[in-house]
Amino acid sequence: MSRNIESHLSEDREFKPSKDFARKARISSMAQYKRMHKESIEKPHLFWAREAKELDWSKKWDKVLEWNAPDAKWFVGGKLNVCENCVDRHAEGSRKNKAAIIWEGELGEKRTLTYQQLQKEVSRFANVLESQGIKSKDRVIIYMPMTPEASIAMLACARIGAVHSVIFGGFSADSIVDRLEDSQASAVITADGGYRRGKVVPLKENVDAALKKYKKCRTVIVHQRTGEKVSMKKGRDYWWHQETEKVSSIHKAKAFDSEHPLFILYTSGSTGKPKGILHTSGGYLTGTYSTCKYIFDMNDDDVYWCTADVGWITGHSYIVYGPLANGVTQVMYEGAPNYPDFGRFWKMIEEYGVTIFYTAPTAIRAFIKAGDQFPQKYDLSSLRLLGTVGEPINPEAWMWFHDKIGGGRCPIVDTWWQTETGAIMISPLPGCTPTKPGTATLPFFGVDAAIVDENGKECKANEGGRLVIRKPWPSMLRNIYRDKARFRKTYWSDYSGIYTAGDGARTDKKGNFWIVGRLDDVLNVSGHRLGTAEIESALVAHPTVAEAAVVGKPHEIKGQAVIAFVSLKAGIQGDSSLETELRNHVGKIIGSIAKPDEVHLSPMLPKTRSGKIMRRLLKEIVTTGNISGNITTLDDPTVIKQLIKTVTKKSKS
Ligand code: WTA
């Protein structure tokens, strides 16, 4: 940790928003931020009631917050329909003919949906879901490419009170089975396929494979995206376009309780089984609405673009719920950033006049590597605000983004948050916060963030510790689906009544938060969380593998690369073709994002005398090529020499 801290300390470049930007922004001075932040911490009920009032409620809440740590209820007694707030209130008002979604497919097709058109599409699909017998609180899996139908499917679930669980289209059939089983879903919404780098991803085929193992799904609705031939099971599988033609484009939405479950999103933890993070309605919508308004400073004339996939929390909060609740126009893109070349994003920014652009550090690093000639070809002068999310941004990438994309004039909001927090927690406010490359700066309104040591004592400035949140916030997770014990243990057991984020961080003298990275066995690969335990159990599921240990290694573009150490069952001889087979095996079980970059076969893994694999040592070997510390606790110290040899030999070859 100390190395990172020192390198950050030398960061003295500071960027203040221009006077012009500040003047037009909602929060335009640090004094205003400080005053509002103080109020939001001391009197959260006042602050959040004001925010929530900007949404449409069919019944006002009786009480803003009921807090029985770790259980929170926000806007208790209130009733609203999340979908109506994102769609109908704009469609039936002055934004009726305003573009809600400007979509571009990877192959270049274009579609625009106004708020009114979106309302009709969502209403039709809500009618389809109801005609299939899907009811309030039923779980619905969504496994789709980045088409407007993905957002429509999510909104339609929200409209009828069904709980969606979106699975990223890069996940495999086996990953779908786990999530179907955990959520006990009764329906799946998918597509015949999606495009990625010009190739078709066989989504429906994966669903078919998953449903061979999980029998409780009664309905599959298939959106026709590619026109590929897929098999349709009679009485279970239905085409989206055929079903939506049979129903009305009017759907009367019911209001649901503020604490009605909205969605489950699975994310990696430090043990093998993904955690089903549960979010509810009123608080989540208030949090995503409010962060969009203040952090992205969304206005009616903005064209906003978030490049995430709807399969991740960033897509949920900052493609679907937050931006639509604000009635903004957004760009949505189906494919890869480098298709057909690394100019794709910049070309689209020029074409649609994008004003707010939100992306990930891993993408920025890939663009830097591809070269400045790509952004230089396009006019990026429409941009006024940039944002990043997913991992700490290295100062070089921040500077490149600032200079080459933002033309030196756009503030950058480096936003720290998590699947669990639902909405952005630490971020600059673009009209007032001085930014520095590498820090997410200051807590958002209502966020009581701190760095504490093992005993819960607050750390001094520049002292590294654990990032915690000391007060409840509206968009916080409410549970790990059907696993209260794990919820309590994972997030609330380190310090009483306090949320542990699992990240290491420090604050500087000005109170800026510098996030160092995860403290648990979770890797951050291209901004995506992957549990080492999950990858290890996928490896051990292969018939040749006896034991596996997975660690992360710093990677220029991905942030971290997955490195696997594997020992084979007795009598099995390994070679490079088995290594490839094991990589593909992980791809098949979890999805290609989890494929190890390197697989090292080793007859033994380093273990303590009590038999625990010492991942710390493996990490040191892959990062430095050696072991610096004491290895006397090892059961068999000769293992280390052998491993160092294997790893260094491979990185030379
Ligand atoms: C990391 C993504 C530094 C962090 C929204 C966190 C970040 C995990 C940042 C959550 C940032 C996210 N600076 N680190 N701006 N944003 N992280 O659940 O380790 O996919 O705990 O949510 O990503 O990842 P998740």
XYZ file of C-alpha atoms and ligand atoms in Angstrom:
678
model
C 0.000 0.000 0.000
C 2.780 2.400 0.918
C 4.204 2.555 -2.577
C 0.913 3.831 -3.981
C 0.528 6.336 -1.240
C 3.938 7.834 -1.859
C 3.375 8.142 -5.567
C 0.056 9.866 -4.967
C 1.635 12.233 -2.495
C 3.806 13.661 -5.207
C 0.687 14.624 -7.139
C 0.405 18.375 -6.790
C -1.368 19.284 -10.009
C -4.730 20.775 -9.181
C -7.495 21.776 -11.573
C -10.294 24.156 -10.726
C -13.451 24.383 -12.813
C -13.550 27.406 -15.081
C -15.582 30.427 -13.953
C -17.922 29.865 -16.845
C -18.570 26.236 -15.885
C -19.013 27.149 -12.224
C -21.464 29.935 -12.980
C -23.806 27.612 -14.858
C -23.464 24.646 -12.489
C -25.934 23.737 -9.761
C -23.278 23.844 -7.077
C -20.864 26.602 -7.906
C -18.701 27.164 -4.843
C -16.971 25.092 -2.198
C -18.777 27.124 0.449
C -22.084 25.974 -1.007
C -20.904 22.339 -1.134
C -19.685 22.459 2.453
C -22.872 24.022 3.740
C -25.060 21.490 1.962
C -22.838 18.564 2.931
C -22.942 19.589 6.574
C -26.713 19.834 6.511
C -27.022 16.506 4.690
C -24.996 14.753 7.399
C -26.531 16.487 10.391
C -30.103 16.512 9.110
C -30.289 13.788 6.471
C -34.092 13.684 6.651
C -34.302 17.316 5.511
C -31.819 16.957 2.701
C -33.177 13.681 1.323
C -36.824 14.694 1.659
C -36.074 17.691 -0.546
C -34.422 15.465 -3.146
C -37.148 12.824 -3.053
C -39.840 15.484 -3.465
C -38.556 16.136 -6.975
C -39.810 12.667 -7.941
C -43.479 11.736 -8.401
C -44.955 9.833 -5.458
C -48.504 8.583 -5.477
C -48.392 8.540 -1.686
C -45.971 10.634 0.320
C -43.822 8.893 2.930
C -44.621 9.100 6.638
C -41.008 9.009 7.720
C -37.795 9.621 5.774
C -35.642 6.965 7.454
C -36.001 4.030 9.782
C -32.558 2.772 10.756
C -32.014 -0.388 12.696
C -28.442 -1.162 11.717
C -27.846 -2.790 9.325
C -31.458 -2.579 8.159
C -32.571 0.671 6.583
C -35.972 1.724 5.307
C -36.128 4.945 3.327
C -39.243 7.009 2.704
C -41.257 4.673 4.885
C -44.891 4.404 3.864
C -44.305 6.205 0.560
C -45.512 4.735 -2.725
C -44.241 5.328 -6.234
C -43.700 3.651 -9.570
C -40.037 3.783 -10.568
C -40.787 3.341 -14.272
C -43.357 6.136 -14.326
C -40.740 8.418 -12.806
C -38.253 7.542 -15.539
C -40.634 7.544 -18.464
C -44.249 8.658 -18.109
C -43.683 11.916 -16.290
C -41.474 13.077 -19.172
C -43.625 11.508 -21.912
C -46.700 13.238 -20.565
C -44.998 16.567 -20.077
C -42.834 18.952 -22.033
C -40.261 16.282 -22.888
C -42.792 14.250 -24.861
C -40.913 14.511 -28.162
C -37.452 14.799 -26.682
C -35.005 12.018 -27.544
C -34.624 9.701 -24.566
C -32.288 7.181 -26.197
C -30.168 7.694 -29.313
C -28.892 4.237 -30.061
C -26.172 3.039 -32.368
C -25.518 -0.607 -33.157
C -22.016 -1.897 -33.646
C -22.591 -2.267 -37.371
C -23.749 1.339 -37.609
C -27.553 1.057 -37.453
C -29.235 4.006 -35.759
C -32.438 4.375 -33.771
C -33.878 7.170 -31.693
C -36.622 6.744 -29.126
C -38.395 9.817 -27.797
C -39.807 9.739 -24.291
C -43.250 9.184 -25.744
C -42.044 6.288 -27.899
C -40.210 4.849 -24.922
C -43.419 5.024 -22.895
C -45.274 3.070 -25.577
C -42.559 0.430 -25.894
C -42.254 -0.019 -22.151
C -46.034 -0.178 -21.751
C -46.354 -2.799 -24.460
C -43.660 -4.901 -22.906
C -45.190 -4.549 -19.429
C -48.434 -5.847 -20.937
C -46.537 -8.772 -22.473
C -44.962 -9.655 -19.122
C -48.339 -9.534 -17.404
C -49.953 -11.607 -20.135
C -47.309 -14.234 -19.374
C -48.449 -14.290 -15.764
C -45.425 -12.451 -14.382
C -46.376 -10.704 -11.178
C -45.046 -8.319 -8.590
C -41.907 -9.668 -6.828
C -41.367 -12.456 -9.401
C -37.713 -12.599 -10.466
C -36.902 -12.074 -14.131
C -33.463 -12.678 -15.617
C -32.393 -10.249 -18.360
C -29.517 -11.432 -20.573
C -29.343 -9.051 -23.488
C -27.029 -7.084 -25.723
C -26.814 -3.291 -25.443
C -29.977 -2.443 -27.322
C -32.783 -0.131 -26.162
C -34.753 -3.323 -25.492
C -32.421 -4.054 -22.556
C -33.483 -0.791 -20.894
C -37.097 -1.358 -21.944
C -37.079 -4.831 -20.371
C -35.688 -3.458 -17.094
C -38.173 -0.586 -16.996
C -41.092 -2.885 -17.810
C -40.146 -5.171 -14.901
C -39.971 -2.153 -12.611
C -43.344 -1.005 -13.926
C -45.133 -4.195 -12.895
C -43.138 -4.614 -9.676
C -41.178 -7.657 -10.905
C -37.563 -7.892 -9.739
C -35.050 -7.929 -12.566
C -31.658 -9.500 -12.413
C -29.516 -8.511 -15.368
C -26.663 -10.829 -16.349
C -23.825 -9.317 -18.365
C -23.898 -10.736 -21.915
C -20.268 -11.852 -21.564
C -21.149 -14.401 -18.883
C -21.453 -18.076 -19.736
C -24.333 -20.571 -19.534
C -23.049 -21.906 -16.198
C -23.051 -18.413 -14.713
C -26.666 -18.067 -15.808
C -27.556 -21.326 -14.044
C -26.074 -20.088 -10.737
C -28.044 -16.863 -10.924
C -31.269 -18.574 -12.000
C -30.987 -20.930 -9.067
C -30.112 -18.310 -6.516
C -32.867 -15.945 -7.631
C -35.421 -18.702 -8.391
C -36.412 -16.783 -11.488
C -39.542 -17.690 -13.420
C -38.746 -15.874 -16.675
C -35.792 -14.958 -18.884
C -35.615 -12.094 -21.371
C -32.885 -12.477 -23.961
C -32.066 -11.970 -27.646
C -31.169 -14.274 -30.498
C -27.688 -12.770 -30.258
C -25.686 -9.604 -29.928
C -22.732 -8.143 -31.807
C -19.270 -7.802 -30.322
C -16.319 -6.901 -32.553
C -18.307 -7.961 -35.586
C -19.029 -11.411 -34.198
C -22.349 -12.758 -32.989
C -22.590 -13.650 -29.297
C -24.992 -16.636 -29.026
C -27.143 -15.400 -26.152
C -30.185 -17.580 -26.783
C -28.033 -20.667 -27.143
C -26.488 -19.967 -23.727
C -29.947 -19.530 -22.216
C -31.050 -22.846 -23.759
C -28.032 -24.586 -22.236
C -28.742 -23.014 -18.836
C -32.404 -23.997 -18.921
C -31.470 -27.635 -19.438
C -30.185 -27.506 -15.864
C -32.706 -25.113 -14.308
C -36.283 -26.236 -14.779
C -38.327 -23.555 -13.040
C -38.324 -21.003 -15.839
C -41.742 -20.877 -17.480
C -41.242 -18.103 -20.025
C -38.457 -16.969 -22.317
C -38.940 -13.835 -24.400
C -36.500 -13.423 -27.256
C -35.716 -10.135 -28.921
C -34.709 -10.514 -32.557
C -31.438 -8.667 -32.911
C -29.253 -10.576 -35.339
C -31.714 -12.744 -37.254
C -29.563 -15.812 -36.529
C -31.485 -19.032 -36.469
C -32.255 -20.080 -32.900
C -34.357 -22.875 -31.506
C -37.661 -21.868 -29.915
C -39.300 -24.216 -27.460
C -43.053 -24.315 -27.884
C -45.030 -23.104 -24.897
C -41.923 -21.586 -23.284
C -40.180 -19.358 -25.817
C -41.820 -16.325 -27.445
C -40.591 -13.663 -29.863
C -40.567 -10.121 -28.490
C -41.853 -8.610 -31.759
C -44.747 -11.021 -32.062
C -45.918 -10.686 -28.482
C -45.691 -6.894 -28.376
C -47.902 -6.717 -31.454
C -50.698 -8.518 -29.648
C -50.975 -6.052 -26.775
C -51.918 -2.437 -26.171
C -49.382 0.377 -25.987
C -51.155 1.694 -22.927
C -50.361 0.216 -19.540
C -51.696 1.609 -16.319
C -48.953 1.376 -13.745
C -49.535 0.682 -10.082
C -47.590 2.367 -7.319
C -45.391 0.187 -5.119
C -44.049 0.619 -1.650
C -40.840 2.624 -1.392
C -39.074 -0.489 -0.071
C -40.444 -2.742 -2.836
C -37.536 -4.768 -4.306
C -36.388 -3.282 -7.632
C -33.539 -5.520 -8.694
C -30.945 -8.079 -7.742
C -27.511 -7.710 -9.282
C -24.903 -10.403 -8.768
C -21.378 -9.345 -7.941
C -18.197 -11.100 -6.907
C -17.148 -11.445 -3.324
C -14.218 -13.080 -1.619
C -15.880 -16.496 -1.492
C -16.896 -18.547 -4.507
C -20.595 -17.788 -4.703
C -21.626 -14.466 -6.307
C -23.619 -12.203 -4.040
C -27.100 -11.149 -5.105
C -27.088 -7.482 -4.143
C -30.663 -6.374 -3.492
C -31.793 -2.821 -4.175
C -35.224 -1.359 -3.507
C -37.257 1.420 -5.084
C -37.716 4.867 -3.521
C -34.288 5.290 -1.945
C -32.423 3.863 -4.929
C -34.229 6.129 -7.364
C -33.666 9.171 -5.167
C -29.944 8.370 -4.907
C -29.387 7.818 -8.613
C -31.545 10.813 -9.545
C -29.783 13.138 -7.166
C -26.218 12.057 -8.052
C -26.949 12.513 -11.772
C -28.314 15.960 -11.094
C -25.406 17.223 -8.998
C -22.397 15.182 -10.165
C -23.166 15.080 -13.878
C -24.931 18.405 -13.520
C -27.544 17.165 -15.995
C -29.565 19.773 -17.848
C -32.250 19.631 -20.478
C -29.881 20.459 -23.318
C -27.266 17.859 -22.388
C -26.442 14.804 -24.467
C -25.143 12.262 -22.009
C -23.249 9.076 -22.759
C -22.207 6.375 -20.325
C -20.209 3.634 -22.055
C -20.872 0.908 -19.475
C -22.943 -2.204 -20.157
C -26.406 -2.505 -18.603
C -25.179 -5.772 -17.091
C -23.142 -3.892 -14.463
C -24.305 -1.541 -11.740
C -23.016 1.452 -13.704
C -25.458 0.547 -16.462
C -28.340 0.193 -13.997
C -27.756 3.466 -12.178
C -26.229 5.638 -14.892
C -27.743 4.357 -18.140
C -31.215 3.415 -17.000
C -32.543 4.824 -13.730
C -30.566 7.991 -12.940
C -30.430 9.616 -16.397
C -34.010 8.736 -17.313
C -35.320 9.995 -13.965
C -33.634 13.284 -14.939
C -35.273 13.284 -18.387
C -31.957 13.687 -20.173
C -31.117 12.653 -23.757
C -28.616 9.822 -23.825
C -26.507 7.988 -26.346
C -26.404 4.202 -26.097
C -23.912 2.056 -28.001
C -24.027 -1.670 -28.568
C -20.498 -2.704 -29.362
C -16.775 -2.544 -28.689
C -14.819 0.736 -28.359
C -12.352 -0.359 -31.033
C -14.814 -1.420 -33.695
C -14.019 -0.893 -36.503
C -11.148 1.107 -34.963
C -10.222 3.133 -31.870
C -11.962 6.197 -33.280
C -15.478 4.836 -32.692
C -16.245 6.694 -29.445
C -14.845 10.001 -30.713
C -16.739 9.688 -33.964
C -19.971 9.194 -32.039
C -19.239 12.111 -29.702
C -18.810 14.336 -32.749
C -21.874 12.988 -34.522
C -24.323 13.328 -31.612
C -22.764 16.356 -29.938
C -22.218 14.510 -26.669
C -21.783 16.922 -23.756
C -21.223 14.547 -20.803
C -19.088 11.450 -21.281
C -18.710 8.774 -18.573
C -16.276 5.883 -19.098
C -13.713 3.612 -17.404
C -9.964 4.017 -16.798
C -9.281 0.687 -18.519
C -10.836 2.037 -21.734
C -8.815 5.240 -21.434
C -5.581 3.245 -21.111
C -6.462 1.251 -24.220
C -7.077 4.502 -26.123
C -3.747 5.938 -24.999
C -2.017 2.854 -26.314
C -3.841 3.029 -29.641
C -2.539 6.550 -30.219
C -3.669 10.181 -30.326
C -4.383 10.074 -34.057
C -7.850 8.636 -33.323
C -9.307 11.399 -31.124
C -7.450 14.024 -33.183
C -9.535 13.192 -36.220
C -12.782 14.281 -34.574
C -14.351 17.441 -33.242
C -14.847 16.902 -29.523
C -15.754 20.485 -28.708
C -19.325 19.602 -27.660
C -17.982 17.934 -24.494
C -18.303 19.894 -21.277
C -17.895 17.243 -18.575
C -16.033 13.927 -18.290
C -16.375 11.112 -15.771
C -14.632 7.881 -14.812
C -15.616 4.865 -12.729
C -14.599 1.349 -11.831
C -11.064 1.548 -10.501
C -8.476 4.050 -9.392
C -7.382 6.106 -12.378
C -3.645 6.459 -12.793
C -2.550 10.106 -13.097
C -1.164 9.638 -16.660
C -4.530 8.347 -17.870
C -6.315 11.185 -16.063
C -4.080 13.788 -17.729
C -4.554 12.236 -21.162
C -8.333 12.201 -20.712
C -8.233 15.786 -19.510
C -6.025 17.091 -22.332
C -6.781 14.946 -25.373
C -10.495 14.326 -24.855
C -11.549 17.228 -22.659
C -9.387 19.734 -24.521
C -8.154 20.928 -21.131
C -11.495 22.611 -20.474
C -13.757 19.841 -19.102
C -13.843 18.990 -15.408
C -13.358 15.269 -14.696
C -15.529 13.594 -12.076
C -13.688 10.513 -10.791
C -16.582 8.691 -9.149
C -16.062 6.098 -6.413
C -18.902 3.748 -5.617
C -19.915 0.085 -5.714
C -22.678 -2.302 -6.730
C -23.620 -2.245 -3.060
C -23.807 1.529 -2.707
C -26.189 1.818 -5.694
C -25.104 5.368 -6.451
C -21.940 7.461 -6.518
C -20.547 8.085 -3.022
C -17.298 9.999 -3.460
C -16.780 12.370 -6.375
C -15.995 15.942 -7.260
C -18.920 18.245 -7.967
C -17.929 19.618 -11.345
C -18.721 23.272 -10.683
C -16.741 23.637 -7.492
C -14.405 20.836 -6.399
C -10.728 21.298 -7.238
C -9.646 18.013 -8.852
C -6.307 16.222 -8.809
C -5.393 13.302 -11.051
C -5.980 10.090 -9.085
C -8.386 11.123 -6.329
C -12.159 10.768 -6.254
C -11.993 13.825 -3.927
C -14.888 14.383 -1.504
C -18.007 12.587 -0.265
C -21.324 13.304 -1.935
C -24.201 14.790 0.060
C -25.388 12.506 2.821
C -22.286 10.322 2.614
C -20.364 10.067 5.871
C -17.186 8.422 4.573
C -14.082 7.860 6.699
C -10.822 5.930 6.816
C -10.370 3.820 9.926
C -7.793 1.389 11.275
C -8.429 -2.220 12.397
C -9.878 -1.011 15.673
C -12.243 1.409 14.037
C -10.224 4.465 15.031
C -10.230 7.215 12.414
C -6.886 7.490 10.613
C -4.982 10.730 10.369
C -4.412 12.406 7.017
C -2.136 10.351 4.767
C -2.434 7.278 6.961
C -3.692 4.294 4.981
C -6.710 2.395 6.301
C -10.096 0.967 5.433
C -12.853 2.906 3.781
C -16.109 2.880 5.736
C -19.456 4.689 5.556
C -20.799 5.628 8.963
C -24.369 6.606 8.166
C -27.074 4.981 6.044
C -27.812 6.439 2.600
C -30.932 6.061 0.422
C -29.483 3.887 -2.381
C -27.669 1.464 -0.093
C -28.089 -2.270 -0.612
C -30.783 -3.770 1.590
C -29.604 -7.366 1.626
C -27.730 -10.131 -0.125
C -30.681 -11.884 -1.663
C -32.012 -14.505 0.745
C -28.823 -14.396 2.821
C -29.098 -11.949 5.706
C -26.273 -13.676 7.570
C -23.825 -13.130 4.728
C -25.030 -9.541 4.353
C -24.304 -8.834 8.018
C -20.996 -10.635 7.992
C -19.647 -9.132 4.771
C -20.527 -5.486 5.273
C -21.473 -4.831 8.870
C -19.391 -7.050 11.122
C -16.081 -5.174 11.232
C -17.445 -2.208 13.170
C -20.857 -1.972 14.756
C -23.442 -0.160 12.625
C -20.833 0.917 10.087
C -20.608 -0.174 6.433
C -17.241 -1.608 5.338
C -16.585 -1.103 1.642
C -13.689 -3.563 1.375
C -11.404 -0.921 -0.152
C -8.147 0.434 1.194
C -7.776 4.211 1.036
C -6.384 7.332 2.655
C -7.394 10.950 2.837
C -5.004 13.839 2.238
C -4.828 17.040 4.265
C -7.672 18.590 2.283
C -9.910 15.593 2.955
C -9.632 14.146 -0.549
C -10.087 10.361 -0.682
C -7.416 8.360 -2.511
C -8.619 4.823 -3.151
C -5.867 2.230 -3.283
C -7.864 -0.881 -4.172
C -9.546 -3.936 -2.726
C -8.493 -5.386 0.600
C -10.122 -8.771 0.035
C -9.593 -11.482 -2.559
C -11.382 -9.585 -5.265
C -9.624 -8.617 -8.491
C -10.478 -5.591 -10.563
C -10.021 -6.607 -14.188
C -10.926 -3.877 -16.673
C -13.092 -2.290 -14.008
C -14.988 -5.521 -13.347
C -14.985 -7.290 -10.051
C -13.925 -10.911 -10.144
C -13.585 -13.085 -7.066
C -10.391 -15.152 -7.013
C -12.345 -17.897 -5.236
C -14.838 -18.042 -8.081
C -12.104 -18.557 -10.670
C -10.377 -21.102 -8.448
C -13.516 -23.169 -8.081
C -14.010 -23.066 -11.852
C -10.473 -24.434 -12.285
C -10.928 -27.141 -9.674
C -14.078 -28.239 -11.493
C -11.857 -29.378 -14.387
C -11.205 -33.134 -14.214
C -7.403 -32.786 -14.327
C -7.078 -30.168 -11.568
C -6.352 -30.978 -7.942
C -5.831 -27.491 -6.592
C -5.757 -23.925 -7.840
C -4.801 -20.482 -6.577
C -5.568 -17.273 -8.425
C -3.911 -13.901 -7.919
C -3.855 -10.562 -9.701
C -0.879 -9.031 -11.456
C -0.667 -5.368 -12.468
C -1.595 -4.985 -16.134
C -1.016 -1.948 -18.309
C -4.509 -1.812 -19.776
C -6.734 -4.054 -17.712
C -5.508 -2.760 -14.350
C -5.127 -6.307 -13.133
C -4.606 -9.555 -15.012
C -5.757 -12.950 -13.741
C -2.869 -15.343 -13.019
C -3.647 -18.947 -12.087
C -1.454 -21.500 -10.335
C -2.664 -25.025 -10.790
C -1.526 -28.368 -9.481
C -2.774 -31.388 -11.356
C -4.158 -34.652 -10.076
C -1.661 -37.479 -9.550
C -0.569 -39.144 -12.754
C -1.652 -36.325 -15.045
C 1.001 -34.719 -17.211
C 0.462 -31.107 -18.086
C 1.634 -29.228 -21.168
C 0.850 -25.963 -22.914
C -2.228 -27.386 -24.578
C -3.651 -28.231 -21.164
C -2.922 -24.660 -20.062
C -4.958 -23.377 -23.001
C -7.684 -25.855 -22.212
C -7.824 -24.613 -18.622
C -8.074 -20.986 -19.751
C -10.952 -21.867 -22.051
C -12.535 -23.906 -19.311
C -12.697 -20.804 -17.070
C -14.150 -18.903 -20.024
C -16.839 -21.534 -20.367
C -17.708 -21.706 -16.675
C -17.672 -17.987 -15.861
C -17.193 -15.996 -19.054
C -14.260 -14.772 -21.079
C -13.527 -11.769 -18.812
C -12.386 -14.265 -16.151
C -9.976 -16.230 -18.399
C -6.511 -16.270 -16.798
C -3.789 -14.457 -18.741
C -1.303 -17.013 -17.500
C -1.736 -20.551 -16.181
C 1.246 -21.948 -14.293
C 1.258 -25.666 -13.694
C 3.076 -26.575 -10.525
C 3.216 -29.892 -8.687
C 2.837 -28.019 -5.379
C 1.379 -24.736 -4.174
C 2.918 -22.811 -1.269
C 1.005 -23.579 1.912
C 1.159 -22.804 5.583
C 1.571 -25.715 7.941
C -2.150 -25.636 8.557
C -2.691 -26.122 4.822
C -3.733 -22.620 3.734
C -2.521 -21.551 0.306
C -0.341 -18.455 0.694
C -1.666 -16.291 -2.109
C 0.357 -13.386 -0.795
C 3.549 -15.171 -1.869
C 2.171 -16.049 -5.285
C 1.218 -12.440 -5.767
C 4.712 -11.323 -4.907
C 6.234 -13.820 -7.322
C 4.091 -12.701 -10.245
C 4.585 -9.024 -9.467
C 8.282 -8.906 -8.617
C 9.625 -12.257 -9.776
C 10.901 -12.956 -6.281
C 10.087 -13.276 -2.580
C 11.415 -10.667 -0.217
C 10.034 -11.653 3.163
C 10.180 -14.474 5.570
C 8.918 -17.830 4.339
C 9.496 -19.874 7.472
C 5.787 -20.394 7.988
C 5.750 -22.377 4.763
C 5.310 -26.080 4.994
C 7.840 -26.744 2.230
C 10.021 -23.737 1.337
C 11.525 -25.463 -1.741
C 8.190 -25.003 -3.519
C 8.953 -21.306 -3.796
C 12.195 -21.752 -5.735
C 10.444 -23.991 -8.194
C 7.590 -21.513 -8.643
C 9.898 -18.556 -9.201
C 11.640 -20.566 -11.891
C 8.360 -21.493 -13.635
C 7.028 -17.956 -13.584
C 10.186 -16.191 -14.739
C 10.859 -18.776 -17.427
C 7.407 -18.205 -18.833
C 7.530 -14.426 -18.775
C 10.828 -14.565 -20.698
C 9.478 -16.907 -23.356
C -13.479 0.035 -7.403
C -18.508 -0.158 -9.821
C -11.150 3.806 -7.331
C -13.433 -0.105 -5.880
C -19.279 1.160 -9.730
C -14.853 -0.564 -5.544
C -12.980 2.478 -7.750
C -15.167 -1.457 -6.715
C -13.654 3.582 -8.331
C -16.644 -1.572 -6.978
C -12.956 4.836 -8.393
C -14.952 1.843 -8.378
N -11.710 4.896 -7.882
N -11.736 2.608 -7.258
N -13.492 5.927 -8.942
N -14.870 3.144 -8.714
N -13.809 1.414 -7.812
O -19.203 -3.088 -7.612
O -12.492 -1.091 -5.532
O -18.309 -3.161 -9.971
O -14.932 -1.256 -4.316
O -18.978 -1.026 -8.868
O -14.509 -0.848 -7.828
O -16.903 -2.263 -8.173
P -18.388 -2.477 -8.688
